[in-house]
Structure formats: C-alpha cells, structure tokens
Tab-separated table of C-alpha atoms (C1' of nucleotides) in Angstrom:
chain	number	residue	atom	x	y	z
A	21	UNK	CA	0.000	0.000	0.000
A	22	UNK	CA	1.406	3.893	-0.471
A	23	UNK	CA	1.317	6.603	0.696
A	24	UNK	CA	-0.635	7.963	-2.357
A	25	UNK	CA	-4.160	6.594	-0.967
A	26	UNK	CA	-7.206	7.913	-0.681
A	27	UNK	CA	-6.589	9.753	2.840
A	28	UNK	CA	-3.353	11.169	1.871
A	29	UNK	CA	-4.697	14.742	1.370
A	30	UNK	CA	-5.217	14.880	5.164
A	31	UNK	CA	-9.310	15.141	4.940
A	32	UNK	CA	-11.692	13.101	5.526
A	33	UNK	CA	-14.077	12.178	2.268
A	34	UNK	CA	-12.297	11.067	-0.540
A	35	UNK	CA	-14.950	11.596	-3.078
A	36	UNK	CA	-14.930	15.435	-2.226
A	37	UNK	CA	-13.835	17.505	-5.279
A	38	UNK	CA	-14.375	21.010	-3.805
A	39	UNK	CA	-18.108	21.123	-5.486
A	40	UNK	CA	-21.480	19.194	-4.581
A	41	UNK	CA	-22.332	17.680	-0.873
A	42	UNK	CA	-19.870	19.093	2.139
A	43	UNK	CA	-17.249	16.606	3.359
A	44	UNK	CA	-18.058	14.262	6.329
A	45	UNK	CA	-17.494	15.693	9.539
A	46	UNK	CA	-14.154	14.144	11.012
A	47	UNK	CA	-13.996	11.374	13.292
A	48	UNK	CA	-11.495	10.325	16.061
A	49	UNK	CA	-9.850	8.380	13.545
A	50	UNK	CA	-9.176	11.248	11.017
A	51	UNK	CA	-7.879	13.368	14.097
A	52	UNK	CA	-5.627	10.467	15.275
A	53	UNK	CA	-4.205	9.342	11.449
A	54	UNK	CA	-3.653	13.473	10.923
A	55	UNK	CA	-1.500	13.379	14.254
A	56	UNK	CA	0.229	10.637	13.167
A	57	UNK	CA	1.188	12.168	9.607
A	58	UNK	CA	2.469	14.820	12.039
A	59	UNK	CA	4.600	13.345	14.450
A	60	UNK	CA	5.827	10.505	12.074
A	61	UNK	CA	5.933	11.602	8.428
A	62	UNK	CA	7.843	8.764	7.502
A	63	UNK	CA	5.350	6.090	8.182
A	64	UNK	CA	2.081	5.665	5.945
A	65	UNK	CA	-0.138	5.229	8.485
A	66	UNK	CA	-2.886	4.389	5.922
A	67	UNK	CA	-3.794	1.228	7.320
A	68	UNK	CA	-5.060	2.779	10.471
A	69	UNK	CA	-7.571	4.636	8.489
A	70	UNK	CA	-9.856	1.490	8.001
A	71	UNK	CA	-8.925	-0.847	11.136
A	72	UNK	CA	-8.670	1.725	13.776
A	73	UNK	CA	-12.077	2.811	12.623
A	74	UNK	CA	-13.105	-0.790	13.329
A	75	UNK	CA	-11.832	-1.118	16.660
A	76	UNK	CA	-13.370	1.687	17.450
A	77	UNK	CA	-16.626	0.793	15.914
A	78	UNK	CA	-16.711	-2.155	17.773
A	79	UNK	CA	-16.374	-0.634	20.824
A	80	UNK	CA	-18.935	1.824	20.500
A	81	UNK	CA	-21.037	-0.855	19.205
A	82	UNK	CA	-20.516	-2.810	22.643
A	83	UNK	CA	-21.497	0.117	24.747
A	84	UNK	CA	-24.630	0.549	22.689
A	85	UNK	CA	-25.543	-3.325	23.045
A	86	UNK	CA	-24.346	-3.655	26.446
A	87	UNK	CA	-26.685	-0.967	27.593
A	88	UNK	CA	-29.754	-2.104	25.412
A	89	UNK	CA	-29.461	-5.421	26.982
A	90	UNK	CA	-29.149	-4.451	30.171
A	91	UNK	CA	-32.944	-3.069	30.083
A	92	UNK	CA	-34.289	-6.674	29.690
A	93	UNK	CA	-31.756	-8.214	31.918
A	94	UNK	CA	-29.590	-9.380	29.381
A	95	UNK	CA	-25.777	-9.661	29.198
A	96	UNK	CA	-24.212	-8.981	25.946
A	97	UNK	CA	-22.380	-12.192	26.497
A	98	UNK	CA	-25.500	-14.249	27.304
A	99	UNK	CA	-26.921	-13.464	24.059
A	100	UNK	CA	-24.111	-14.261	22.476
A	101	UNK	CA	-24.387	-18.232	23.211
A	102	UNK	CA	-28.427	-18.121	23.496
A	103	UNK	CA	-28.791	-16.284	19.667
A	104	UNK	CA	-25.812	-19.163	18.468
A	105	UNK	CA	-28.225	-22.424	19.768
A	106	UNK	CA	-31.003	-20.581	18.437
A	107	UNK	CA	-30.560	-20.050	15.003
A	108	UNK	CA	-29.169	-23.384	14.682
A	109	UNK	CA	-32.712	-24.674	14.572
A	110	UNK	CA	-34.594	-27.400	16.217
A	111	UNK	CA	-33.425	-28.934	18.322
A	112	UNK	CA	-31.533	-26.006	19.109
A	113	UNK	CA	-27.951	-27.612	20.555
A	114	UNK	CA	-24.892	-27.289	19.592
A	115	UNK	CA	-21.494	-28.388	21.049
A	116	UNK	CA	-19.381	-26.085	23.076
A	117	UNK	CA	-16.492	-26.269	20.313
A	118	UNK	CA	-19.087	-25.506	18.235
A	119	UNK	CA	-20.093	-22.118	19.930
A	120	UNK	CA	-16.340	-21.520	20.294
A	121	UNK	CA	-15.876	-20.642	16.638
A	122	UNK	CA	-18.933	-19.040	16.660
A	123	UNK	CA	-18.553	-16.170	19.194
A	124	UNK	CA	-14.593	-16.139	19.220
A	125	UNK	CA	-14.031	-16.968	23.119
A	126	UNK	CA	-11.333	-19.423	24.692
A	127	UNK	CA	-12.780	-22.824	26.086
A	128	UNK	CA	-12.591	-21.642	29.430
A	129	UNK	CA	-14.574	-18.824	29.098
A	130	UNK	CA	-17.299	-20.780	27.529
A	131	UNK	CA	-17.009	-24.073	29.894
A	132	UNK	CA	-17.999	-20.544	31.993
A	133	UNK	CA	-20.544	-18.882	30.528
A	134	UNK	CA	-22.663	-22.307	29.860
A	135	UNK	CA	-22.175	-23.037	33.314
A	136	UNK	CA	-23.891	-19.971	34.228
A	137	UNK	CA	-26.683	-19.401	31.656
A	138	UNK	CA	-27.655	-23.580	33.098
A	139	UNK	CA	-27.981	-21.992	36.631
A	140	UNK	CA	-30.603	-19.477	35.564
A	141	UNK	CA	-32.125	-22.227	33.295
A	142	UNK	CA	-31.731	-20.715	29.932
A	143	UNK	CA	-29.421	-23.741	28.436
A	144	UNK	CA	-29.280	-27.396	29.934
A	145	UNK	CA	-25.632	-29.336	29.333
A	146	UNK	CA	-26.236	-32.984	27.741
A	147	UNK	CA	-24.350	-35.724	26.975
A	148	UNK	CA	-22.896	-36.261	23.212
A	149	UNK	CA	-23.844	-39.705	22.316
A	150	UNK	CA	-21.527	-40.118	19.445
A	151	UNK	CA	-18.354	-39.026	21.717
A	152	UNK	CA	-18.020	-39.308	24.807
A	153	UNK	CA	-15.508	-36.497	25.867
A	154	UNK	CA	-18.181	-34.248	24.220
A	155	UNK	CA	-21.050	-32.172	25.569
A	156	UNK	CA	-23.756	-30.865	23.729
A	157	UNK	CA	-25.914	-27.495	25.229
A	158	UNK	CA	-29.631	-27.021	24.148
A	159	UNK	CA	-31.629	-24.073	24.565
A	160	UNK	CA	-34.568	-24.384	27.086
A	161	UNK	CA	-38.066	-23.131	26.256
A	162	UNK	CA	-37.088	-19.925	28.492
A	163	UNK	CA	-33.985	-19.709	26.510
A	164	UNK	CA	-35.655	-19.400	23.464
A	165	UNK	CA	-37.805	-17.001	24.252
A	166	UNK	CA	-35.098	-15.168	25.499
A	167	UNK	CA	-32.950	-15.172	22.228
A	168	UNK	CA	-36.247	-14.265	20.294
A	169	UNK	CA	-36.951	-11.424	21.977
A	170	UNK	CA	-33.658	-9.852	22.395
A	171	UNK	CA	-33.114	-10.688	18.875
A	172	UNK	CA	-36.171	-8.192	17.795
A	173	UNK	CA	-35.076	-5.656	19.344
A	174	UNK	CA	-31.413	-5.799	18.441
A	175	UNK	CA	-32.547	-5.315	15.192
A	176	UNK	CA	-34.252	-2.438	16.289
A	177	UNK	CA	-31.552	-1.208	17.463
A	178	UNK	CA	-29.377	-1.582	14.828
A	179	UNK	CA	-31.263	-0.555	11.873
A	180	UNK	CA	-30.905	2.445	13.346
A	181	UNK	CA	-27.508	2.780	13.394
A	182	UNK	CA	-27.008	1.605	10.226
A	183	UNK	CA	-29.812	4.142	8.808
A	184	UNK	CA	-27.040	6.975	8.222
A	185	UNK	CA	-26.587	4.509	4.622
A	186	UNK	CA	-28.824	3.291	2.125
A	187	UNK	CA	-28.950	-0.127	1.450
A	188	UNK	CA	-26.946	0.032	-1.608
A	189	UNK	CA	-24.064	1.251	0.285
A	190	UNK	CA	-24.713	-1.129	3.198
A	191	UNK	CA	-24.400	-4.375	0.864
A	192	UNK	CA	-20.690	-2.675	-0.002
A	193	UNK	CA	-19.610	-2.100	3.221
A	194	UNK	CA	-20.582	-5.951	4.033
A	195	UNK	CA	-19.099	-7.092	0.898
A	196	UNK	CA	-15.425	-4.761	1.871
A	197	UNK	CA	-15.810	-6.750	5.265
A	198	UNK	CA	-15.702	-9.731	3.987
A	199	UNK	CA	-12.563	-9.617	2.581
A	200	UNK	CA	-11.226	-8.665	4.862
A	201	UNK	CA	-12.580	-11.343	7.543
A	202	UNK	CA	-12.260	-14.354	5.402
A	203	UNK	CA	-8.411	-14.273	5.602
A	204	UNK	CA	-9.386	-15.287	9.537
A	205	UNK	CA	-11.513	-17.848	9.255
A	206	UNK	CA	-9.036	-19.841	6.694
A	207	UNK	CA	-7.759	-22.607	8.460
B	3	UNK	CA	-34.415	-1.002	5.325
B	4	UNK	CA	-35.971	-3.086	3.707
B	5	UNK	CA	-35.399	-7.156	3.377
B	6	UNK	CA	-34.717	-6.039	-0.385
B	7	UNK	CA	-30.987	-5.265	0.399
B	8	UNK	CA	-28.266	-6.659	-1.788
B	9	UNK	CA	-27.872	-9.397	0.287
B	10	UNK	CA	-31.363	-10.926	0.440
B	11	UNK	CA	-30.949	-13.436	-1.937
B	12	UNK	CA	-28.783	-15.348	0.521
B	13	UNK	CA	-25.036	-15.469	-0.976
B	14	UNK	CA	-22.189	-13.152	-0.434
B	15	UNK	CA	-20.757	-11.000	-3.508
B	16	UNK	CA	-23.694	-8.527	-3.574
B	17	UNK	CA	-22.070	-7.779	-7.349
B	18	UNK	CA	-22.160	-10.968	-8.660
B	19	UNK	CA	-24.580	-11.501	-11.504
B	20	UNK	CA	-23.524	-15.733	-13.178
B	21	UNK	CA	-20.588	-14.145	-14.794
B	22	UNK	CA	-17.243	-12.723	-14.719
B	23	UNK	CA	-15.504	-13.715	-11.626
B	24	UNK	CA	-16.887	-16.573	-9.282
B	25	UNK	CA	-17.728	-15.157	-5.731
B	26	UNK	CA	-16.430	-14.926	-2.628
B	27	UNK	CA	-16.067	-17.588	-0.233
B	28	UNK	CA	-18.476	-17.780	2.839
B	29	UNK	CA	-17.742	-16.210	5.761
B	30	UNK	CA	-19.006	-16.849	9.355
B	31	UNK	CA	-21.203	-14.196	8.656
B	32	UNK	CA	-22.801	-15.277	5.796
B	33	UNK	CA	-23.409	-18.556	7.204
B	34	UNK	CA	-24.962	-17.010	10.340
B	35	UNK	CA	-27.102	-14.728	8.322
B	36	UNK	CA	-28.104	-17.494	6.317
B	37	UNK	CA	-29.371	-19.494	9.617
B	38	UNK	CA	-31.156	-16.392	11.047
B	39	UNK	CA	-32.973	-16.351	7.358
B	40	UNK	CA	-34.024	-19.839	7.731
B	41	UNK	CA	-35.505	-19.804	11.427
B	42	UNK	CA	-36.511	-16.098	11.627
B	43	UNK	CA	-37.705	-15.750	7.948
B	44	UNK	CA	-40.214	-13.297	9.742
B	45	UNK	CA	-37.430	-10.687	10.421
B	46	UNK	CA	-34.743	-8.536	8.062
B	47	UNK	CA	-31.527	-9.760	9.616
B	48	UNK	CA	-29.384	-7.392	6.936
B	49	UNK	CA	-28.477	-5.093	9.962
B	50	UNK	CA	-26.187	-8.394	10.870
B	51	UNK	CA	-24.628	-8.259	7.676
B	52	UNK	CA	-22.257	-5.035	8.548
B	53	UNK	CA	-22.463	-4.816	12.506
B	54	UNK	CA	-21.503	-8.994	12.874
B	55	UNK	CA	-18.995	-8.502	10.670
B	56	UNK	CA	-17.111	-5.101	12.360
B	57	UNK	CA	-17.976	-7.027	15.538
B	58	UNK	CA	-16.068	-10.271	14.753
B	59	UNK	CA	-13.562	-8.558	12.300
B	60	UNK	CA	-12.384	-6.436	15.710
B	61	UNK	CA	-12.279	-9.407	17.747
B	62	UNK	CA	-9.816	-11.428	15.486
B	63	UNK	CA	-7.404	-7.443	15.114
B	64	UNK	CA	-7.763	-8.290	18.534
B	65	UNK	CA	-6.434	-11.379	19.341
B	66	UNK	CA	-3.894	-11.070	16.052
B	67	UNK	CA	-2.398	-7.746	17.846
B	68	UNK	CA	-2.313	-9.533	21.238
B	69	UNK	CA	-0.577	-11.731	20.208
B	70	UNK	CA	1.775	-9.616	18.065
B	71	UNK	CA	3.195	-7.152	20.848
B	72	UNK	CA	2.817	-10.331	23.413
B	73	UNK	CA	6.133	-11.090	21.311
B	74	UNK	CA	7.427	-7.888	22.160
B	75	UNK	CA	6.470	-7.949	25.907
B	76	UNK	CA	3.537	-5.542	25.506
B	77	UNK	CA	0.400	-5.606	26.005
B	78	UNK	CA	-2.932	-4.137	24.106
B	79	UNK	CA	-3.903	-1.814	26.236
B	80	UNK	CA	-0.273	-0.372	27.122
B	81	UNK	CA	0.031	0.323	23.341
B	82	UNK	CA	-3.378	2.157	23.081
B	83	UNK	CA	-2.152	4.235	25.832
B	84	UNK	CA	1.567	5.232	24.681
B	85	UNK	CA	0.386	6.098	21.316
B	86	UNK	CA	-2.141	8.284	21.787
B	87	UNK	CA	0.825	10.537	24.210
B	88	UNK	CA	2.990	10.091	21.646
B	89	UNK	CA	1.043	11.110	19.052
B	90	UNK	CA	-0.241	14.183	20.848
B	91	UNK	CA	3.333	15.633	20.082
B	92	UNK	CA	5.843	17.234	22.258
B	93	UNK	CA	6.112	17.075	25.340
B	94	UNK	CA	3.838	13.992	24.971
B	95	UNK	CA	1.585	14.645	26.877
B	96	UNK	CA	-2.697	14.078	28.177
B	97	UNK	CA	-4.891	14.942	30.983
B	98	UNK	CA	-6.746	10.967	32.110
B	99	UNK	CA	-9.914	12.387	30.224
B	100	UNK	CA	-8.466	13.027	27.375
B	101	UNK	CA	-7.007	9.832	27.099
B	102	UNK	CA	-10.403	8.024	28.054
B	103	UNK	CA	-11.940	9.982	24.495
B	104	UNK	CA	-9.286	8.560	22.724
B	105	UNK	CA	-9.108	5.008	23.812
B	106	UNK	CA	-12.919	4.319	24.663
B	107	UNK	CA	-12.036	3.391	28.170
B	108	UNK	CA	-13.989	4.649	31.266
B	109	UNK	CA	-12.251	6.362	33.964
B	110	UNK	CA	-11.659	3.374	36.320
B	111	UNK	CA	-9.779	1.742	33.758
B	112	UNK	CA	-7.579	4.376	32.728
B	113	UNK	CA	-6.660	4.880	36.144
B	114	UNK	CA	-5.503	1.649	36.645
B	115	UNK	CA	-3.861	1.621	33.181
B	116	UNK	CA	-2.205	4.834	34.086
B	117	UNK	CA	-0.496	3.476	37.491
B	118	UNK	CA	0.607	0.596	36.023
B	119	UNK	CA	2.095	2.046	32.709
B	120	UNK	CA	4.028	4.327	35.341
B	121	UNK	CA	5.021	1.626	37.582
B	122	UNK	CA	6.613	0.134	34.737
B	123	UNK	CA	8.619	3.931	33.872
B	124	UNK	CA	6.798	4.555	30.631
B	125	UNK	CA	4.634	7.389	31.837
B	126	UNK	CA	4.656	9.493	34.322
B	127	UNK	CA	1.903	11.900	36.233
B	128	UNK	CA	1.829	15.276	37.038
B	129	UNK	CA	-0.446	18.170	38.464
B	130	UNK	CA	-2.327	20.002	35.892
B	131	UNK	CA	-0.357	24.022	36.730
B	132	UNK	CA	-4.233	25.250	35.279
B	133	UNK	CA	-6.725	23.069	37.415
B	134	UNK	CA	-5.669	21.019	40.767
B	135	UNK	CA	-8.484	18.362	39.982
B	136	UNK	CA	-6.557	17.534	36.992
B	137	UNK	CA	-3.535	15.566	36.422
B	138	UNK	CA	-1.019	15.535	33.411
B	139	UNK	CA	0.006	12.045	32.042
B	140	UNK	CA	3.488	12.212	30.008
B	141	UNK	CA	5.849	9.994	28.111
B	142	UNK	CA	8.949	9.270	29.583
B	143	UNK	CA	12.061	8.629	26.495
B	144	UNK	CA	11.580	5.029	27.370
B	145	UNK	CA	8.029	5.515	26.867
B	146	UNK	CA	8.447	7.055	23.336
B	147	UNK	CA	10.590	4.317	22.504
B	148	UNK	CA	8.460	1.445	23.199
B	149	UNK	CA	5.263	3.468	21.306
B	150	UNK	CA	7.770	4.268	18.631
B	151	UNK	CA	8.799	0.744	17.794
B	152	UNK	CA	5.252	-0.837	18.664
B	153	UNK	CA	3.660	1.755	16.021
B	154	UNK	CA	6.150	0.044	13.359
B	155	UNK	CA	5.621	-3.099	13.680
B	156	UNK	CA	1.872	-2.482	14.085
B	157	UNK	CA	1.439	-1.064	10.398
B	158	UNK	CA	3.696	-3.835	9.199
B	159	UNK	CA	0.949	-6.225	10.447
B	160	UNK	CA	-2.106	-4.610	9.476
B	161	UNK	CA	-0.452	-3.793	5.925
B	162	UNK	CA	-0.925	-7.626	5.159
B	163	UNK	CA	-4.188	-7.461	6.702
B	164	UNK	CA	-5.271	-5.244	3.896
B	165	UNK	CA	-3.345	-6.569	1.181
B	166	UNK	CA	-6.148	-8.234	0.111
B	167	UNK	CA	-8.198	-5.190	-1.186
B	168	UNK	CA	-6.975	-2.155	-3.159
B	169	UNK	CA	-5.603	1.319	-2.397
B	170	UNK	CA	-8.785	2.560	-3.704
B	171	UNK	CA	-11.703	-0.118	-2.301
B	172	UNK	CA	-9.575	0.587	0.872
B	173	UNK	CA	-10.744	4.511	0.784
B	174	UNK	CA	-14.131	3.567	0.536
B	175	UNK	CA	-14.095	1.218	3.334
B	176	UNK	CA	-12.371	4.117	5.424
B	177	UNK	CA	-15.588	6.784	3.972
B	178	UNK	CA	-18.295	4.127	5.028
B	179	UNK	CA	-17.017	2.711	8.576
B	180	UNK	CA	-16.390	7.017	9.110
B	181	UNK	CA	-20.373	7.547	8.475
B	182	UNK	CA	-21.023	5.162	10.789
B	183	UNK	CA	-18.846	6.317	13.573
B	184	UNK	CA	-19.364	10.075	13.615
B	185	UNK	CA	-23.186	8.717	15.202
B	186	UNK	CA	-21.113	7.880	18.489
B	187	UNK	CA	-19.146	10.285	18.087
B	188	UNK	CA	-21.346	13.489	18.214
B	189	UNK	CA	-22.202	15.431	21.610
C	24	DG	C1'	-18.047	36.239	48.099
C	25	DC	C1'	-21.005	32.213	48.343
C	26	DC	C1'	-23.454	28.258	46.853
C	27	DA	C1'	-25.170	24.869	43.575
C	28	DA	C1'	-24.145	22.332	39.872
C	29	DG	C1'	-20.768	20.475	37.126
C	30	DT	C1'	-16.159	18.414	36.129
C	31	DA	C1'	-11.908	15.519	36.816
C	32	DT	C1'	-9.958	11.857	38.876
C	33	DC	C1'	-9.647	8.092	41.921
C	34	DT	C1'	-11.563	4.063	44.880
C	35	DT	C1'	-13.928	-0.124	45.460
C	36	DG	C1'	-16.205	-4.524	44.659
C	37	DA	C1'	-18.017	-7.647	41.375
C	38	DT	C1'	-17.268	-10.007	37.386
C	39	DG	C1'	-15.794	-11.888	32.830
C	40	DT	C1'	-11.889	-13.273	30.221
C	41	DC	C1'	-7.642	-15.342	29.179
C	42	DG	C1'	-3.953	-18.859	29.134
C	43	DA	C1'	-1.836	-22.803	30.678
C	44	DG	C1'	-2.390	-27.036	32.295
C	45	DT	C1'	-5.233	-31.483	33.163
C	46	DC	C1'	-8.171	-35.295	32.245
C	47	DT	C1'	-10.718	-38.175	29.335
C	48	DC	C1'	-11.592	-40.132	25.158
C	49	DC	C1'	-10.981	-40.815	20.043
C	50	DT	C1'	-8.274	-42.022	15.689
C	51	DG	C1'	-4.973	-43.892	12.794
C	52	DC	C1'	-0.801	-46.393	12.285
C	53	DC	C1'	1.976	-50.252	12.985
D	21	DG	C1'	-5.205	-54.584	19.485
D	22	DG	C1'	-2.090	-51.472	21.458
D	23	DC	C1'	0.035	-46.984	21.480
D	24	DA	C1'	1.108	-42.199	20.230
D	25	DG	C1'	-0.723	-38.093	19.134
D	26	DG	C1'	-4.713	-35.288	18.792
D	27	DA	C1'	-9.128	-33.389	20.202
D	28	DG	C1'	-12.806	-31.852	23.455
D	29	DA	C1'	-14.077	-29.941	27.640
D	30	DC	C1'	-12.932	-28.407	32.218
D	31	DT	C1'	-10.029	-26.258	36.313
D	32	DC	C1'	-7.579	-22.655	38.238
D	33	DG	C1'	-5.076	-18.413	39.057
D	34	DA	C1'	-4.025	-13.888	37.402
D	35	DC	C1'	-5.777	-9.876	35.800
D	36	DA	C1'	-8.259	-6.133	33.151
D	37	DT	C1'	-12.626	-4.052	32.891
D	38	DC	C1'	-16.823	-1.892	34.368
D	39	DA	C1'	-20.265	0.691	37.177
D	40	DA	C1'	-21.222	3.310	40.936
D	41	DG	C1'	-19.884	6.134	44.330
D	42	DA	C1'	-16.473	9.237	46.770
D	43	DT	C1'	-13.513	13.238	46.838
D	44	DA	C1'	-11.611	17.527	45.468
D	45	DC	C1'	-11.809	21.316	42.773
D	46	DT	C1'	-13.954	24.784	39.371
D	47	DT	C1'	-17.473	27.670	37.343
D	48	DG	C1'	-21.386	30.616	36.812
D	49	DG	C1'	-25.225	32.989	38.836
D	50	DC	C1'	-26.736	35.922	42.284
DNA sequence: GCCAAGTATCTTGATGTCGAGTCTCCTGCC
DNA sequence: GGCAGGAGACTCGACATCAAGATACTTGGC
C-alpha cells in the first residue's frame, strides 16, 4: 500500500472535489491518522484509516448493546451463546467447540458462561452420544424465548444505526468486510 | 431497510450476476445470516450483515495484535495508551480524560492503566499548573521508545491485513465505517 | 463572596476473560 | 489390538474491565 491513498490529502471524504455535498465531519480516527502524519511523516499510516475505525466501531457498538441489553436483563455475552443455539434450529444444541468458533471466546470462558446461563435455566448441558468427551448445550423453552426477543429488538436497534446509509451502500460495506474477515476464518 | 438489500438473496458477492468472476467464499457471517434467514424468515436480519462482521472482524485485530506485541512484551492496552501521548506531540503529553476519548475506556480503567504504565517507567503523572483536579500524564524517552517501535511493527501487520483489497476499495471502506462512527461520536 | 451544579480523577467490589495445564476419550498407524 | 498423538471440555489463578460512588476542585449565577 502507499502513501498515495485515498486519505493522503489529510481530509476526511475522498470523493470530495471542492463542489457538490460538504465533506463528512471528522472522526477520532481522522484526528488520530492526521496526528500521526504529524509526528511521524515517515510512516504511511494508511492502514489505520480502516482498522482503527473498526476497533473503534466495535467498541462503540458494545457500549450501545451492552446498555440495550441491560434493560431486559440481558448480558451482551448471554446473548451471544443463546442467539448461536437458536438459530441453529430445532433442536436447538450445539457443542461447546461448536459455539467456540462461533462467538470467538477461549474454552474456558465458555465451559464458563454455559455453566452460568444452566444456573438461571436458559441452556441445559447434555451428553454427546456419538463421543463421549463431548457435551452438547440445548436451549430451554425460556432460553428461546429469550434469544427471540432480544433478537427483535437488536434489530431495532441496529437498523438504526445503520440508517445513516442506504442499502446500496450497506451491501458494499458488508461485501469490503468480507474480505477482509475471510483471511481469519481460513484454516 | 428493507429485506430487499443486496444481500437478500442469501449469498455473499452482492455484485455478482452468473458471470465474470466466481464469488467470494463464505464467511461466518454469511453462514450465520443465512441461519437467522431460515428460522426467523419473519425478520430482516441485513443489519447483521455489517455490525456482525465489524464485531467479529475487531475481535480477530484483537487477538492477532495480542498476540503480536505479546512477542514484544507488551500488552494491548499499554500500546493504546503510549500512542495516543505520543502522538499528541511534544512534550507527549494528556490529561486521564483526554485519554479516556481517545481510547474508549472509562475512567476506572484508565486509572488503573495509568499506574501501572508508570510503575513500569513509561509514563509518568503530574499536576495540571491550570486546574488542581486535573492531572497531566506524560511519556517518559523510554516511553516514546516502546510506542515508537510498537507503532512500526503495528502497520507492518495490518499492511498484510489489507493486502487483500486495493488502495482505492480501501478509501471507501475508510468513507463508510467514518459515516457510521461520527453517530457515536457526536455530543 | 457564596453556593449549587458540574467536572476531573480516583476508589472499590463484582465479574468476565484469558492462558496454561489437566483429564478423558478418540483415531490412525503399525 | 495397542500406542502415540490429537481433540474436546474443564479447572484454576491472574488480571483487566466496568459501574457506581467518593472526593476535590472549578465555574457561573446571584
């Protein structure tokens, strides 16, 4: 990558020719990569540009779920494992390996949290009949109606935030993303 | 939004129309997008499409950086920390509340961070000389040289991160993950 | 000048996460 | 069929984070 990207004139909104619609209003990111290009003109910081704004995103993005949850009594981390059995359909179970991969904790954080969504009766921990070092957690009627509802509004939620972009521009930031996220999950 | 977006018809490549090149592989999001779509076929799960994927995508940066400065005896956090001083610009440095803007922390944290960053020499504190609530975090020269060399081999990292994608598709990532963070951003 | 409200930082207690190690069981090779 | 290496889940200790509250100081209105 150079030095000649996009960014490189030091303002946000590379689209921006002088005429037509204002540039974007900066972000933290554009005030951070401009004090870099400061204080260390001999690095192209360029890279920050896209994953520092996803760091910080994500952040933001847990705040904003952390607190919606917490009005229904719900732990961003609960929902985590409950939405993963749920959408795996009928009869909603899944190994804990399985929900390892899927929401990107160690096994001892899971071995954890399934430990504690059993004691308030949201998931019950089973026997795998086909191997017997293996486990496999189902969702409980209450734990379905749990992921269901917190699911709904979620989406609510998130629409929202996403609302600043049409749809056309939506379906090319997910398509970007994915690029980028598939050189993870190669194994 | 409507369930019309370019990813309703359930495969990733929003572009892709039978021809030209063949499309991108799967991703964990696609495949969890694709389960939602089969049990919830009631709700529009595109939202998922863009926030899953910043959510995950920060959560591998995360453990790949971990992981990264782990080799050079630092941690996460203690990098967020000494950059942002060091990129403030002589004499390097913040006031804790500044810092807590820039690295999305709350105060607690930072606190914590701050003794043991100076425990460990890199930083030190002093009294504001304009307000005696405040305090005065700065970089020590061994400070500056641990932020200095962690920066470097940061970018080298995240450079192959983003090999995969253009100098250009790279701005317009940048433009669209800015629109959705000046939202959290404005107060 | 005084007071109320606001701001900046720190303290405390609870909690979730990680990483390394352990135990049990499976799989494939000889 | 036995054994080595791998895989799956769990245990445990260290530790970073958060939320709420405490403390000290500042600011603006009167």
């Amino acid at each position: 990558m150079s030095a000649e990207s996009s960014e490189a004139s030091g303002r946000p909104g590379s689209a921006w020719d002088g005429e037509g619609p204002a540039p974007q209003r900066w972000d933290e990111v554009d005030r951070l990569v401009s004090a870099w290009r400061h204080e260390r003109p001999d690095l192209d910081v360029s890279p920050l540009e896209v994953l520092s704004r996803v760091t910080r995103l994500a952040r933001h993005l847990d705040r904003a779920r952390r607190t919606a949850f917490a009005e229904r009594g719900l732990e961003t981390w609960e929902f985590d494992v409950l939405s993963a059995l749920r959408r795996a359909g009928t009869p909603y179970q899944l190994s804990p390996g399985q929900l390892l991969t899927q929401t990107l904790v160690t096994s001892g954080t899971m071995t954890n949290r399934i430990d504690r969504l059993a004691a308030k009766g949201l998931v019950v921990r089973g026997p795998d009949p086909n191997d017997r070092r293996g486990v496999l957690v189902r969702l409980t009627d209450s734990g379905r109606e749990v992921a269901d509802a917190a699911l709904t509004s979620l989406l609510k939620n998130e629409r929202e935030l996403l609302a600043a972009l049409p749809d056309r521009r939506l379906g090319e930031l997910a398509d970007l993303l994915r690029e980028l996220t598939v050189q993870f999950e190669s194994e």
